[in-house]
Short mmCIF file of N, CA and C and ligand atoms in Angstrom, two decimals:
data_model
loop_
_atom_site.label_atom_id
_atom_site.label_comp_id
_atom_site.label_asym_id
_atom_site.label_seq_id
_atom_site.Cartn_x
_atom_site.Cartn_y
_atom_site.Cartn_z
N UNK U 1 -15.84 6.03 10.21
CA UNK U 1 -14.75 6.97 9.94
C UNK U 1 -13.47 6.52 10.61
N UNK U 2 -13.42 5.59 11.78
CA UNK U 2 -12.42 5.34 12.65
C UNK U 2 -11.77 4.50 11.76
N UNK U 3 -12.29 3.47 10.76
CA UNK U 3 -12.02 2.49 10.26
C UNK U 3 -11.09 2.54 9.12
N UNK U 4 -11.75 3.99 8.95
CA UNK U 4 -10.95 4.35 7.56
C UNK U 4 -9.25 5.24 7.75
N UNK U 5 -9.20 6.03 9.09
CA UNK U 5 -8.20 6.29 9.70
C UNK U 5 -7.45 4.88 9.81
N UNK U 6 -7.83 3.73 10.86
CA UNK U 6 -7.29 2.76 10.83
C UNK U 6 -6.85 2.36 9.75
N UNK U 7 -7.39 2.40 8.70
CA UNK U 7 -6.73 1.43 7.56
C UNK U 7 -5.45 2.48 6.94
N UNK U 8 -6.12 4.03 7.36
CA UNK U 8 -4.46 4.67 6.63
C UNK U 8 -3.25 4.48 7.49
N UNK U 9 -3.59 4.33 9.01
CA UNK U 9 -2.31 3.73 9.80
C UNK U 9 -1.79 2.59 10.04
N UNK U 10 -2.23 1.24 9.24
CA UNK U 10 -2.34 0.60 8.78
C UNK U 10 -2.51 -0.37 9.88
N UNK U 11 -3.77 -0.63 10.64
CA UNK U 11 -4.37 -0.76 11.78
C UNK U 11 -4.85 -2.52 11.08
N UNK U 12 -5.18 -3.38 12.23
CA UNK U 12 -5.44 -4.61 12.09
C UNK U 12 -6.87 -4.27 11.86
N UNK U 13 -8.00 -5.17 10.72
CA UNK U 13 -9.70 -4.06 10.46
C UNK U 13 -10.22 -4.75 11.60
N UNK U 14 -9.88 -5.75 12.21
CA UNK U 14 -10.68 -6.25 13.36
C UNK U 14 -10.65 -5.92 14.15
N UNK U 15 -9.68 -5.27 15.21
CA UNK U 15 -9.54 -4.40 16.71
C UNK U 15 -8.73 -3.09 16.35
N UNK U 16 -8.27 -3.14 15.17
CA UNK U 16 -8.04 -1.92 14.81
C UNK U 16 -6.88 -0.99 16.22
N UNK U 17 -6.37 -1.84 16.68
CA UNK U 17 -4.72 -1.59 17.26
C UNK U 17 -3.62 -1.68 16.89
N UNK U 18 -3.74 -3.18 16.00
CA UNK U 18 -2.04 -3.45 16.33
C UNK U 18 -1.85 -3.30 15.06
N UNK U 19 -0.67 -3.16 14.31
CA UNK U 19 -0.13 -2.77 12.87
C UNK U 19 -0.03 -4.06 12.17
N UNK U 20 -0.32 -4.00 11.07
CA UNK U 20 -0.53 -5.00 10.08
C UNK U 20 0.75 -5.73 9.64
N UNK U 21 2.08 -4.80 9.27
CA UNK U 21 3.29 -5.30 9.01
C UNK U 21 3.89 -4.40 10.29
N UNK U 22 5.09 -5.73 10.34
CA UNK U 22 5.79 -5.51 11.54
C UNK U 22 7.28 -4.88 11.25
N UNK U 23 7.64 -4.79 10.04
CA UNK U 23 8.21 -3.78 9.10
C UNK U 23 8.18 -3.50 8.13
N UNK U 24 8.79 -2.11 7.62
CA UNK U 24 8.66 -1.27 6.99
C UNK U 24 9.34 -1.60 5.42
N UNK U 25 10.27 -2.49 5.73
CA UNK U 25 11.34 -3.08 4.73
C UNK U 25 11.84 -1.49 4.53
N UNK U 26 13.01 -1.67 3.67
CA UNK U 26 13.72 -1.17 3.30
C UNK U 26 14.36 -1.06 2.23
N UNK U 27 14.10 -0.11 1.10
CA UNK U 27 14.07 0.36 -0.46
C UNK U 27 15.63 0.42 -0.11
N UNK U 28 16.76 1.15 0.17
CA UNK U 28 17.79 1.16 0.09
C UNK U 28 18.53 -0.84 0.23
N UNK U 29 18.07 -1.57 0.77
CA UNK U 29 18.49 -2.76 1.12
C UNK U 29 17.80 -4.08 0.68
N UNK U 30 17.11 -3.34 -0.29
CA UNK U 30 16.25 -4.22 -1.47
C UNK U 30 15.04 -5.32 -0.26
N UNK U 31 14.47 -4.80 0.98
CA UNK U 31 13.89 -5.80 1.54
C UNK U 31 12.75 -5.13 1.70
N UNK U 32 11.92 -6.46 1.73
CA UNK U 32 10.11 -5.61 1.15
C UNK U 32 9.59 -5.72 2.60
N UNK U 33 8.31 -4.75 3.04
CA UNK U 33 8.24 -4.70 4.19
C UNK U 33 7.48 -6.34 4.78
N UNK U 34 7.42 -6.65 5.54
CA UNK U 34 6.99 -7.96 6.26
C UNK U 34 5.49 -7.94 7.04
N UNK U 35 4.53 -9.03 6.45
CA UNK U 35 3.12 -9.12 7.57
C UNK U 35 2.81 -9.51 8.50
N UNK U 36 2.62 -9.57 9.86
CA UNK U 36 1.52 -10.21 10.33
C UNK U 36 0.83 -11.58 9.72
N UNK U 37 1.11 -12.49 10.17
CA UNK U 37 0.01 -13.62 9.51
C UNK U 37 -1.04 -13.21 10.37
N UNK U 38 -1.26 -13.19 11.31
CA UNK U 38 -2.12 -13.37 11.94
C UNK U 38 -2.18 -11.69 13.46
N UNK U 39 -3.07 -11.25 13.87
CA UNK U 39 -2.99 -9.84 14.70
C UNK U 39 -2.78 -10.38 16.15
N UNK U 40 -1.65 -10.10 16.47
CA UNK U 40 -1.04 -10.22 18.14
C UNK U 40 -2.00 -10.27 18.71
N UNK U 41 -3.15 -9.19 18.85
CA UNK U 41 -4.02 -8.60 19.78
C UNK U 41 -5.40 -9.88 19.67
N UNK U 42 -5.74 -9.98 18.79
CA UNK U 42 -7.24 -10.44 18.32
C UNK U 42 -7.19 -11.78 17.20
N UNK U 43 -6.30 -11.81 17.05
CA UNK U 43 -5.54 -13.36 16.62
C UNK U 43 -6.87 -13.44 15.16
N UNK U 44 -6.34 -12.15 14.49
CA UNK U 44 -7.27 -11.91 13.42
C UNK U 44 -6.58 -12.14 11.95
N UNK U 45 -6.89 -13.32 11.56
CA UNK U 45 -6.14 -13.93 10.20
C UNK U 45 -5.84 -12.97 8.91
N UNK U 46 -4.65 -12.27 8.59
CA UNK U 46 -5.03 -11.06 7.69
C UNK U 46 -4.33 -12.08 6.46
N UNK U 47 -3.69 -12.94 6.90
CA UNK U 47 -3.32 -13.60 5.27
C UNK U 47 -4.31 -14.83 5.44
N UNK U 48 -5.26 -14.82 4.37
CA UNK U 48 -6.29 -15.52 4.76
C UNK U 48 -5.93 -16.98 4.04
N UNK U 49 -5.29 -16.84 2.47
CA UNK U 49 -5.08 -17.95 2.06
C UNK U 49 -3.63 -17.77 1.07
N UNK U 50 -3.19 -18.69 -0.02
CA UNK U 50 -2.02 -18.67 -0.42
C UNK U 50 -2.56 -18.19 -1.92
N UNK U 51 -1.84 -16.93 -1.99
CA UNK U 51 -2.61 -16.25 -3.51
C UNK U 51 -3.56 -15.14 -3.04
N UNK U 52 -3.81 -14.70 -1.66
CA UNK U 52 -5.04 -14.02 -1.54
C UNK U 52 -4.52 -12.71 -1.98
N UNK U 53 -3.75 -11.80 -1.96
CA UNK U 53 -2.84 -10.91 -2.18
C UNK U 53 -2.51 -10.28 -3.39
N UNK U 54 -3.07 -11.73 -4.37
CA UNK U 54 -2.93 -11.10 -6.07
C UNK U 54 -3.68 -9.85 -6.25
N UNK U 55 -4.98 -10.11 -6.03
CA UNK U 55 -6.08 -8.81 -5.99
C UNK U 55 -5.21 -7.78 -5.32
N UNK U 56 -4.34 -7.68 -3.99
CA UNK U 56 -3.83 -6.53 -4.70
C UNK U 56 -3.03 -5.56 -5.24
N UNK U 57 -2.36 -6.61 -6.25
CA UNK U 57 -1.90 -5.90 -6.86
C UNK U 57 -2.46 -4.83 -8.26
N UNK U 58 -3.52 -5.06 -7.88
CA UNK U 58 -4.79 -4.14 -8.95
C UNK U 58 -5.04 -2.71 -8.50
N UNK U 59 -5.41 -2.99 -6.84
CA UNK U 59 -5.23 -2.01 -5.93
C UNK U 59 -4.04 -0.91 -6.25
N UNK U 60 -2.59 -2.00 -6.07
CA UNK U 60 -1.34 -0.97 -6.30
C UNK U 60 -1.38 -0.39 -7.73
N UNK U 61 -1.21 -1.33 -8.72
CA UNK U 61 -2.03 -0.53 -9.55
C UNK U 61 -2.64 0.80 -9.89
N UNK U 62 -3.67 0.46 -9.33
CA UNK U 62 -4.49 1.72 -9.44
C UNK U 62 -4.16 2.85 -8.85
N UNK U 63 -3.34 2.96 -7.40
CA UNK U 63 -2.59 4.09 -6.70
C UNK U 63 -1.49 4.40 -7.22
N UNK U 64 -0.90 3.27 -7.87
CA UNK U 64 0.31 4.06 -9.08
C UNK U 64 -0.05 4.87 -10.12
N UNK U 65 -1.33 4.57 -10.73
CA UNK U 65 -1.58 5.33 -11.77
C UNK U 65 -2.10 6.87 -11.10
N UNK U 66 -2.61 6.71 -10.05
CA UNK U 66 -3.30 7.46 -9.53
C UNK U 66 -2.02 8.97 -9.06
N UNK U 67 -1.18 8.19 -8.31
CA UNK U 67 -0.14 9.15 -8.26
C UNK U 67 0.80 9.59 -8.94
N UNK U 68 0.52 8.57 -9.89
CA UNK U 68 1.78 9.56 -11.47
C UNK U 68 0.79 10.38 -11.93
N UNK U 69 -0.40 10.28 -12.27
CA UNK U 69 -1.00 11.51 -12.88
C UNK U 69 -1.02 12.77 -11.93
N UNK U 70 -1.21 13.05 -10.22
CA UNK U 70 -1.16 13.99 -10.00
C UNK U 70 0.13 14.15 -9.69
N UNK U 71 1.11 13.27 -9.95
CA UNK U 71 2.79 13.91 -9.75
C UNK U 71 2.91 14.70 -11.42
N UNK U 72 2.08 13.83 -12.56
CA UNK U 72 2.69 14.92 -13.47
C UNK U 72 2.16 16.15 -13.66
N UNK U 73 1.20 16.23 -12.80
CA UNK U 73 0.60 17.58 -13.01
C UNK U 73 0.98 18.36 -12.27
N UNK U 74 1.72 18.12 -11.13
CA UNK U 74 2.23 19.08 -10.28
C UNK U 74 3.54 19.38 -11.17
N UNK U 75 4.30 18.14 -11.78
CA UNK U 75 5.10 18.37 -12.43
C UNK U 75 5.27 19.57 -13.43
N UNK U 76 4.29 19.69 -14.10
CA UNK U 76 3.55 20.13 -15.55
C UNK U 76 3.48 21.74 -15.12
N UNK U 77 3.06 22.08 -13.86
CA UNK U 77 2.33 23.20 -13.58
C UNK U 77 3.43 24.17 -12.69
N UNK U 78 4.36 23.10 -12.09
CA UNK U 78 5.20 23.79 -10.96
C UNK U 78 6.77 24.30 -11.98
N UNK U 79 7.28 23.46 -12.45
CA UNK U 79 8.67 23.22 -13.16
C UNK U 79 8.49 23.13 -14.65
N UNK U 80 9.46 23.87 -15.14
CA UNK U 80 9.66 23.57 -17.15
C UNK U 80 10.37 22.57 -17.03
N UNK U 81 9.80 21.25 -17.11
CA UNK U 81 10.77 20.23 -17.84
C UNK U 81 10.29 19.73 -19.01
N UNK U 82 11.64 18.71 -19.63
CA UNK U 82 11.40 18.33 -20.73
C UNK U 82 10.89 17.23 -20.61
N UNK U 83 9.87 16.64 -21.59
CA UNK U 83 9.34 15.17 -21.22
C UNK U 83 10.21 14.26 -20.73
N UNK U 84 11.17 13.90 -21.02
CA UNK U 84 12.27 12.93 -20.53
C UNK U 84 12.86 13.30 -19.14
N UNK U 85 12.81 14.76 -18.85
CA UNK U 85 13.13 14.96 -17.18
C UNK U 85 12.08 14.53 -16.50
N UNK U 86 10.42 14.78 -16.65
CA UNK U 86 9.54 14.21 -16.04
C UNK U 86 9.46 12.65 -15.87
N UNK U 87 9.64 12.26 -17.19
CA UNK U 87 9.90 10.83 -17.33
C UNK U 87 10.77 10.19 -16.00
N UNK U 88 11.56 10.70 -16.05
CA UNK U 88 12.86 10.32 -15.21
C UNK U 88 12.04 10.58 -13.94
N UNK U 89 11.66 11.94 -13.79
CA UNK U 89 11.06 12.08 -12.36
C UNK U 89 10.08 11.11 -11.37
N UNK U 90 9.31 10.86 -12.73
CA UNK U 90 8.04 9.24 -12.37
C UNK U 90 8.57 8.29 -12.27
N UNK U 91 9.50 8.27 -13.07
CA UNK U 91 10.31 7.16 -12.71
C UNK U 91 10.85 6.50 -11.17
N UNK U 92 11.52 7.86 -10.89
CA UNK U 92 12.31 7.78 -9.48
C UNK U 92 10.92 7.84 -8.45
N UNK U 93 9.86 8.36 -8.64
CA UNK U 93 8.77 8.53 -8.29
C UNK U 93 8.11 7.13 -7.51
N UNK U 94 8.34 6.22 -8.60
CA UNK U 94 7.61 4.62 -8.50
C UNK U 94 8.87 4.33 -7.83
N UNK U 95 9.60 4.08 -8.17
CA UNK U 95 10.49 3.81 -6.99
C UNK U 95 10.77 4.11 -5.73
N UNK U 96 10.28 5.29 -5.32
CA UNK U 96 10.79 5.88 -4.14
C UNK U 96 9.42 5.46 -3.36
N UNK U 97 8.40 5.10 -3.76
CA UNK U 97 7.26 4.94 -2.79
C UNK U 97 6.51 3.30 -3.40
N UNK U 98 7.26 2.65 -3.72
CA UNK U 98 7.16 1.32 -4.39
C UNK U 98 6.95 0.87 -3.02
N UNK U 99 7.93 0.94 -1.69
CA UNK U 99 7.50 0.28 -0.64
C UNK U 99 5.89 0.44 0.32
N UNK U 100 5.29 2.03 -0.32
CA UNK U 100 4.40 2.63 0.35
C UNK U 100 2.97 1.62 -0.33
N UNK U 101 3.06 1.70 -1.25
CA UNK U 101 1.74 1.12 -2.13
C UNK U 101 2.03 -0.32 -2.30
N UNK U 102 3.01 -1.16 -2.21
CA UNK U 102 3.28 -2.50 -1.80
C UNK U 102 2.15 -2.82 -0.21
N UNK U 103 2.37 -2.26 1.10
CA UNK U 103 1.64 -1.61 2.19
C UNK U 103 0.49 -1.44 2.13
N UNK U 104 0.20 -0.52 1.30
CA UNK U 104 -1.30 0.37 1.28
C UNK U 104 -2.01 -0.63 0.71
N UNK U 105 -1.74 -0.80 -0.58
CA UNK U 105 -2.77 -1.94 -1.23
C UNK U 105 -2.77 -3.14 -0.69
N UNK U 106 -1.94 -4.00 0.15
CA UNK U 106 -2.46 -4.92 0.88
C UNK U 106 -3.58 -4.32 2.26
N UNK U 107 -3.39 -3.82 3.01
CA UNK U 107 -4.07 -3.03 3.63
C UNK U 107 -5.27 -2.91 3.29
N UNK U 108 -5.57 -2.16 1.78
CA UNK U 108 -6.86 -1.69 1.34
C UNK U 108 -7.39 -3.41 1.14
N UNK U 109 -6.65 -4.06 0.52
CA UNK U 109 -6.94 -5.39 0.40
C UNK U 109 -7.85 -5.99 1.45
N UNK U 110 -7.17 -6.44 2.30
CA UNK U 110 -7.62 -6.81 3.70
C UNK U 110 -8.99 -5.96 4.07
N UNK U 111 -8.93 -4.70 4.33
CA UNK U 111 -10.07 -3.89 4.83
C UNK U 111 -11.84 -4.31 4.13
N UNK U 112 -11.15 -4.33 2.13
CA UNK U 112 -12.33 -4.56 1.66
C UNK U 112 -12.85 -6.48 1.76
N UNK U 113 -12.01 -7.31 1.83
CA UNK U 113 -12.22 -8.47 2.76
C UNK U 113 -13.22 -8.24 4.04
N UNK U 114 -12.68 -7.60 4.96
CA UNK U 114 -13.17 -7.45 6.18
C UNK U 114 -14.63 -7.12 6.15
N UNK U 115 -14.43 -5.92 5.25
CA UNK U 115 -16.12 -5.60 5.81
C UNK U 115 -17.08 -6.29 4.58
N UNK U 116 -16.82 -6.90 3.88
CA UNK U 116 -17.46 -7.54 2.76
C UNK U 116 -18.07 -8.86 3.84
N UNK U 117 -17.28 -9.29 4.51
CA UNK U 117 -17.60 -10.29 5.94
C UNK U 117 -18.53 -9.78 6.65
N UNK U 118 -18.56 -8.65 6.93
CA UNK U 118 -19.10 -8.41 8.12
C UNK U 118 -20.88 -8.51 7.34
N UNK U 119 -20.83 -7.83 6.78
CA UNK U 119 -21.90 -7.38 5.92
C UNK U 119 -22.73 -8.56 5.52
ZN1 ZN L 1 -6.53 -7.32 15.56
#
């Protein structure tokens, strides 16, 4: 259970201290957040090779789809809009958390690496 906290704070999966990216980047200044090659603490390789990272973008993916469907349903259920205001809304939606799931899905990336190792 610790592991899985760790991975939402986006914890190194091997000592599970030090933070995976060392920033956050910044959506207003077009800069994407930055990794860790390697964990300060435990000198734990999170970019393992060149390309390892494609996988996840399947991950992001899947949390994009995942959060436009319950944004349109909150949409759907909370506010009368017209399809094209929602539209617009998902829109600004993927954008506004484009830096979050860029993050997360490397993260989830790495984690399912990790324990696929261990195992
Ligand atoms: Zn570490």
């Amino acid at each position: 259970m610790s592991s899985v906290l760790s991975m939402f704070k986006g914890k190194c999966p091997s000592c599970e201290s030090e933070n995976v990216f060392h920033s956050k980047g910044n959506l207003m200044l077009f800069k994407i957040p930055k990794m860790e090659d390697r964990c300060k603490k435990c000198n734990y390789k999170l970019n393992k090779e060149t390309g390892f990272f494609t996988g996840a973008m399947y991950v992001c993916y899947g949390l994009v789809v995942a959060e436009l469907i319950m944004l349109y349903l909150v949409l759907s259920a909370i506010f009368e809009l017209s399809l094209l205001q929602k539209y617009i809304g998902l829109v600004l939606a993927v954008f506004l958390i484009s830096s979050f799931n860029f993050r997360f899905s490397r993260i989830i990336w790495i984690y399912i690496f990790h324990k696929n190792k261990l195992s």
